Amino acid sequence: MATRGSRSEKVKRIFQQFDGNHDGGLNREEMAALVVAVNPRVKFSDEQINAILDEVFRTYAEFIDPNKGLTYDGLLRTYDDGAGDVDRDFDALGLELNADESIKDSEVASSSSITDERAVEAQKKQRTAAWAVSPNHGIVFDETWKLVDDLEILVKRLKSKQERDGKLKADNNNNNNNVDAFSDAGWSRELGPSSEISEKRIYWEESSHDYGVFVKELGVLRSKADGARSREEAFDGHMAIGRVLYEHQLFKEALVSFKRACELQPTDVRPHFKAGNCLYVLGKCKESKDEFLLALEAAESGGNQWAYLLPQIYVNLGIALEGEGMVLSACEYYREAAILCPTHFRALKLLGSALFGVGEYRAAVKALEEAIYLKPDYADAHCDLASSLHSMGEDERAIEVFQRAIDLKPGHVDALYNLGGLYMDLGRFQRASEMYTRVLAVWPNHWRAQLNKAVSLLGAGETEEAKRALKEALKLTNRVELHDAISHLKHLQKKKGKKNGNGNGGEGPFIVVEPSKFKTVGEKTTLRPDLATALQIRAFQRVTRLGKCDVEAVRKEMRDNDVPVSYSGSGGPTKSIRKPNLEEILRRLLNSLKPDTFQGAIKAINEKILSLLDDSGSGRVDMGMFYAVIAPLCGGHSDKRKRVAFDALLWRPVNEGSSQITKTDAVKYIKLLRAIYIPSHGMSEMLEVHGEEEGDSSMTVTFNQFLAMFDDPDWGFGIMSTILKLEANDRNRHGNQVCSVCRYPIIGSRFKEVKARFSLCNQCYSEGKVPPSFKQEEYKFREYESEAEAMKAKCVCFSMQSHKKPIAT
């Protein structure tokens, strides 16, 4: 890290570079040239340049010479305040620092006409952290220095005792804590965490006697701060105590100090911001978000005083929201930070990662590429860029970018794991297993990597190695999927042995039969195309967890939280809201979900539903139509779901106050429902073949007429009956029955071929797969929802056979 001397010399060199007339000041024209030169990728308009210059000349008026412009001290102050990164700007301009000049500058700094003051400043810098001497966030009162010195002694004493007793724990693997997630030195070095925190998390033994003594002595220092001569000095004391505790990762105690500082000066941004950081590290995302919102409110109401901190507040607020699973909302704040500070590579990376998290891959690639341009060695940005490219199908480029991330950081777990997944998708199983092996070298307890390693080894034909990897995964987690995978592997080995014995080893594991050759026996047996569609919808329902949301909660949301009426470009009234506000509603409806699970739900809903409802790209969604679209997949009786869907359409402004909906709305709804959930059928095909006209707005539809449209098997959402069957049976296990194609235990319905007597699972039946040893002109299947039902049918069959005795003559 650059010393103050070398840092000030860098600022001086930058200043001299743009002081074209050598008058000791940067006028507006020279400042404009500086702004443009250090931001080569940003195309500023004249208005933007003027706005930036107005802000600089207003905020740093005390450093403005009316005849010359911004002085060197003023430019140094802008960097001290975090309005730019000295090192980055210096490198971007291609300047070089002469070592002799750096030493000279340092010597000059300590031998000026105010030698005593400089000496005091130097002592302060030697005995405490860099933040304390910052002109805007550091220590103001001399008495506060005494508190800091005493506290440093207390912390060192506690640390030495806990290290001696073996109670102090350090964690070099930050995969399971929040420390390295909040804003780093990407923009403001003052409010980010220290580099030590990012590298190693320290866990103090808070239940020990030594810690209790430390807290008691800390209370004495806090009392001294409270007993200061003025409110401002007390605030200064508590902020300094909090900062020292924060630097030593005593986050709970630091939070107490920052909260006290908030009480003393509620409108000051800094204590709210630091309290938010502490809460986030402690895993309290909601409370953290609330503190950042208070910091944002204080900054926005404080005029220009805190304007330069806004980007950092936006970034950390976005991170706290992501911690709650609110990714769409987080995107908004990251975008605000990037707009306010175009060189904030941290904000751009987080924006790209969040956009990737909600399935908006092209926008994610753009933001991540911008972050990498600003910081070429940003391994995390490379990793997320590669993931976005893979999602867009650009696999070869994705491999290159993943490799770049790994070159920058050889132990980058996410890059290694995701590259392994990419190789699996490409069928390059040996390379995939190598990636997962490297993940396990860094993170031995990563059970998913262990499981994927087993699958990739199986794909590579290394069955024994795969079996060992599966057993290792089973030691790490006792999930039922692993038991099924081991069972599946055993079946494959038995099958392989049989093939080797009878000479049929060259035959493939299955053949795919065209749909017309699949016949059904009995009315209860699901048609193959219907099951294929229903399985896709059921998979979406599982990912979004909409089945966990009772449909009555949707009705309550409509009743209790009305949405203001707005007017779209076509002029029609709608109850529409922005996507981040919709995310808040979904958080209430799915309040039982963990943040990661909720993030996955939002991604699926954004990709499948919101992308169609917001086809204009305005970012706004018609809530009546949204409620109606999700109602069929929510929990509750099917009749209730259909009723809530109808009520959601009644809730729209055009139908409000009526007991019937317009024919236009009904047809539009059915079209949307099919376009979202049954896209393979195609909207144009539905309209052309069915010949359904939307009709004029005066035509209305009753609830019974709506049900007839909804339940129509060809042109409505008749597939819902199959979805309901899947909901009821998709956890049913059929004893020891395994699918004759995939060899996995059958869960859900079992489809038995009545002549050849082999059985298929839901998935293989829907895909038309049959064992190669049973080649027939046509196949007839009977569906069994449970093994009890199969046994009952078997008994009936035996009973019928027993009655077919020859007649005695």
Short mmCIF file of N, CA, C and O in Angstrom, two decimals, residues 510-559:
data_model
loop_
_atom_site.label_atom_id
_atom_site.label_comp_id
_atom_site.label_asym_id
_atom_site.label_seq_id
_atom_site.Cartn_x
_atom_site.Cartn_y
_atom_site.Cartn_z
N PHE A 510 -31.18 -47.40 -24.37
CA PHE A 510 -32.60 -47.21 -24.69
C PHE A 510 -32.75 -46.84 -26.16
O PHE A 510 -31.79 -46.48 -26.84
N ILE A 511 -34.00 -46.95 -26.63
CA ILE A 511 -34.36 -46.43 -27.95
C ILE A 511 -35.52 -45.46 -27.75
O ILE A 511 -36.29 -45.59 -26.79
N VAL A 512 -35.62 -44.47 -28.62
CA VAL A 512 -36.69 -43.48 -28.51
C VAL A 512 -37.76 -43.82 -29.55
O VAL A 512 -37.47 -43.97 -30.73
N VAL A 513 -38.99 -43.94 -29.08
CA VAL A 513 -40.13 -44.33 -29.92
C VAL A 513 -40.97 -43.11 -30.23
O VAL A 513 -41.20 -42.26 -29.37
N GLU A 514 -41.46 -43.01 -31.46
CA GLU A 514 -42.29 -41.86 -31.84
C GLU A 514 -43.61 -41.87 -31.07
O GLU A 514 -44.12 -42.95 -30.72
N PRO A 515 -44.17 -40.69 -30.78
CA PRO A 515 -45.36 -40.59 -29.91
C PRO A 515 -46.54 -41.42 -30.37
O PRO A 515 -47.29 -41.96 -29.55
N SER A 516 -46.75 -41.57 -31.69
CA SER A 516 -47.93 -42.30 -32.18
C SER A 516 -47.92 -43.77 -31.79
O SER A 516 -48.97 -44.42 -31.78
N LYS A 517 -46.76 -44.31 -31.43
CA LYS A 517 -46.67 -45.73 -31.06
C LYS A 517 -46.93 -45.97 -29.58
O LYS A 517 -46.94 -47.11 -29.13
N PHE A 518 -47.08 -44.87 -28.82
CA PHE A 518 -47.39 -44.99 -27.39
C PHE A 518 -48.90 -44.92 -27.20
O PHE A 518 -49.51 -43.88 -27.46
N LYS A 519 -49.52 -46.01 -26.76
CA LYS A 519 -50.95 -46.06 -26.51
C LYS A 519 -51.19 -46.15 -25.01
O LYS A 519 -50.32 -46.57 -24.25
N THR A 520 -52.40 -45.77 -24.59
CA THR A 520 -52.74 -45.83 -23.18
C THR A 520 -53.83 -46.86 -22.93
O THR A 520 -54.68 -47.11 -23.79
N VAL A 521 -53.79 -47.45 -21.75
CA VAL A 521 -54.82 -48.40 -21.32
C VAL A 521 -55.56 -47.79 -20.14
O VAL A 521 -54.95 -47.47 -19.12
N GLY A 522 -56.85 -47.58 -20.28
CA GLY A 522 -57.64 -46.97 -19.21
C GLY A 522 -57.65 -45.45 -19.30
O GLY A 522 -56.70 -44.84 -19.78
N GLU A 523 -58.71 -44.86 -18.82
CA GLU A 523 -58.87 -43.41 -18.90
C GLU A 523 -57.91 -42.66 -17.99
O GLU A 523 -57.60 -41.50 -18.22
N LYS A 524 -57.44 -43.31 -16.93
CA LYS A 524 -56.60 -42.63 -15.94
C LYS A 524 -55.14 -42.48 -16.40
O LYS A 524 -54.38 -41.74 -15.81
N THR A 525 -54.75 -43.20 -17.45
CA THR A 525 -53.36 -43.14 -17.90
C THR A 525 -53.11 -41.85 -18.68
O THR A 525 -53.82 -41.55 -19.65
N THR A 526 -52.11 -41.11 -18.25
CA THR A 526 -51.81 -39.80 -18.85
C THR A 526 -51.18 -39.97 -20.23
O THR A 526 -50.31 -40.83 -20.43
N LEU A 527 -51.60 -39.14 -21.16
CA LEU A 527 -51.00 -39.15 -22.50
C LEU A 527 -49.56 -38.64 -22.42
O LEU A 527 -49.25 -37.73 -21.63
N ARG A 528 -48.71 -39.22 -23.24
CA ARG A 528 -47.29 -38.88 -23.19
C ARG A 528 -47.02 -37.38 -23.43
O ARG A 528 -46.26 -36.77 -22.66
N PRO A 529 -47.61 -36.71 -24.46
CA PRO A 529 -47.33 -35.28 -24.66
C PRO A 529 -47.78 -34.41 -23.48
O PRO A 529 -47.11 -33.45 -23.11
N ASP A 530 -48.95 -34.79 -22.91
CA ASP A 530 -49.45 -34.02 -21.77
C ASP A 530 -48.50 -34.13 -20.58
O ASP A 530 -48.25 -33.15 -19.87
N LEU A 531 -47.99 -35.33 -20.35
CA LEU A 531 -47.08 -35.52 -19.22
C LEU A 531 -45.79 -34.72 -19.42
O LEU A 531 -45.26 -34.13 -18.48
N ALA A 532 -45.27 -34.70 -20.65
CA ALA A 532 -44.05 -33.95 -20.93
C ALA A 532 -44.22 -32.47 -20.60
O ALA A 532 -43.37 -31.85 -19.95
N THR A 533 -45.36 -31.90 -21.02
CA THR A 533 -45.64 -30.48 -20.72
C THR A 533 -45.82 -30.26 -19.23
O THR A 533 -45.28 -29.31 -18.65
N ALA A 534 -46.59 -31.15 -18.60
CA ALA A 534 -46.88 -31.01 -17.17
C ALA A 534 -45.61 -31.12 -16.33
O ALA A 534 -45.46 -30.42 -15.32
N LEU A 535 -44.68 -31.99 -16.74
CA LEU A 535 -43.43 -32.12 -15.99
C LEU A 535 -42.61 -30.84 -16.02
O LEU A 535 -41.98 -30.46 -15.03
N GLN A 536 -42.62 -30.16 -17.17
CA GLN A 536 -41.90 -28.88 -17.28
C GLN A 536 -42.53 -27.83 -16.36
O GLN A 536 -41.83 -27.08 -15.68
N ILE A 537 -43.86 -27.78 -16.35
CA ILE A 537 -44.55 -26.81 -15.48
C ILE A 537 -44.32 -27.14 -14.02
O ILE A 537 -44.09 -26.25 -13.19
N ARG A 538 -44.34 -28.44 -13.70
CA ARG A 538 -44.12 -28.87 -12.32
C ARG A 538 -42.69 -28.52 -11.88
O ARG A 538 -42.47 -28.12 -10.73
N ALA A 539 -41.73 -28.65 -12.78
CA ALA A 539 -40.34 -28.28 -12.45
C ALA A 539 -40.25 -26.79 -12.13
O ALA A 539 -39.58 -26.38 -11.17
N PHE A 540 -40.96 -25.96 -12.91
CA PHE A 540 -40.98 -24.52 -12.64
C PHE A 540 -41.66 -24.24 -11.30
O PHE A 540 -41.20 -23.39 -10.52
N GLN A 541 -42.74 -24.96 -11.02
CA GLN A 541 -43.46 -24.79 -9.76
C GLN A 541 -42.57 -25.13 -8.58
O GLN A 541 -42.61 -24.47 -7.53
N ARG A 542 -41.72 -26.15 -8.74
CA ARG A 542 -40.80 -26.53 -7.66
C ARG A 542 -39.73 -25.47 -7.44
O ARG A 542 -39.42 -25.11 -6.31
N VAL A 543 -39.14 -24.98 -8.53
CA VAL A 543 -38.06 -23.98 -8.42
C VAL A 543 -38.59 -22.71 -7.77
O VAL A 543 -37.92 -22.11 -6.91
N THR A 544 -39.77 -22.28 -8.16
CA THR A 544 -40.33 -21.02 -7.63
C THR A 544 -40.98 -21.20 -6.27
O THR A 544 -41.26 -20.21 -5.59
N ARG A 545 -41.24 -22.46 -5.86
CA ARG A 545 -41.93 -22.77 -4.59
C ARG A 545 -43.32 -22.15 -4.54
O ARG A 545 -43.84 -21.89 -3.44
N LEU A 546 -43.92 -21.88 -5.69
CA LEU A 546 -45.26 -21.29 -5.68
C LEU A 546 -46.27 -22.22 -5.01
O LEU A 546 -47.27 -21.77 -4.45
N GLY A 547 -46.01 -23.52 -5.08
CA GLY A 547 -46.91 -24.47 -4.42
C GLY A 547 -46.96 -24.28 -2.92
O GLY A 547 -47.94 -24.69 -2.27
N LYS A 548 -45.92 -23.66 -2.35
CA LYS A 548 -45.90 -23.38 -0.91
C LYS A 548 -46.70 -22.13 -0.54
O LYS A 548 -46.92 -21.84 0.63
N CYS A 549 -47.07 -21.37 -1.55
CA CYS A 549 -47.84 -20.13 -1.31
C CYS A 549 -49.32 -20.44 -1.47
O CYS A 549 -49.79 -20.73 -2.58
N ASP A 550 -50.07 -20.42 -0.38
CA ASP A 550 -51.51 -20.67 -0.46
C ASP A 550 -52.18 -19.60 -1.32
O ASP A 550 -51.89 -18.41 -1.17
N VAL A 551 -53.04 -20.03 -2.20
CA VAL A 551 -53.65 -19.08 -3.14
C VAL A 551 -54.48 -18.02 -2.41
O VAL A 551 -54.69 -16.91 -2.92
N GLU A 552 -54.93 -18.33 -1.19
CA GLU A 552 -55.68 -17.33 -0.41
C GLU A 552 -54.78 -16.15 -0.01
O GLU A 552 -55.27 -15.04 0.18
N ALA A 553 -53.46 -16.40 0.09
CA ALA A 553 -52.52 -15.31 0.39
C ALA A 553 -52.47 -14.32 -0.76
O ALA A 553 -52.29 -13.12 -0.56
N VAL A 554 -52.62 -14.83 -1.99
CA VAL A 554 -52.66 -13.95 -3.16
C VAL A 554 -53.91 -13.08 -3.11
O VAL A 554 -53.86 -11.87 -3.36
N ARG A 555 -55.05 -13.70 -2.76
CA ARG A 555 -56.29 -12.94 -2.63
C ARG A 555 -56.16 -11.86 -1.55
O ARG A 555 -56.58 -10.71 -1.73
N LYS A 556 -55.53 -12.23 -0.42
CA LYS A 556 -55.34 -11.28 0.68
C LYS A 556 -54.44 -10.12 0.24
O LYS A 556 -54.69 -8.96 0.60
N GLU A 557 -53.41 -10.42 -0.54
CA GLU A 557 -52.50 -9.38 -1.04
C GLU A 557 -53.25 -8.38 -1.90
O GLU A 557 -53.05 -7.17 -1.79
N MET A 558 -54.16 -8.88 -2.74
CA MET A 558 -54.97 -7.98 -3.59
C MET A 558 -55.90 -7.13 -2.74
O MET A 558 -56.10 -5.95 -3.01
N ARG A 559 -56.46 -7.74 -1.70
CA ARG A 559 -57.44 -7.04 -0.87
C ARG A 559 -56.80 -5.99 0.04
O ARG A 559 -57.32 -4.89 0.19
#
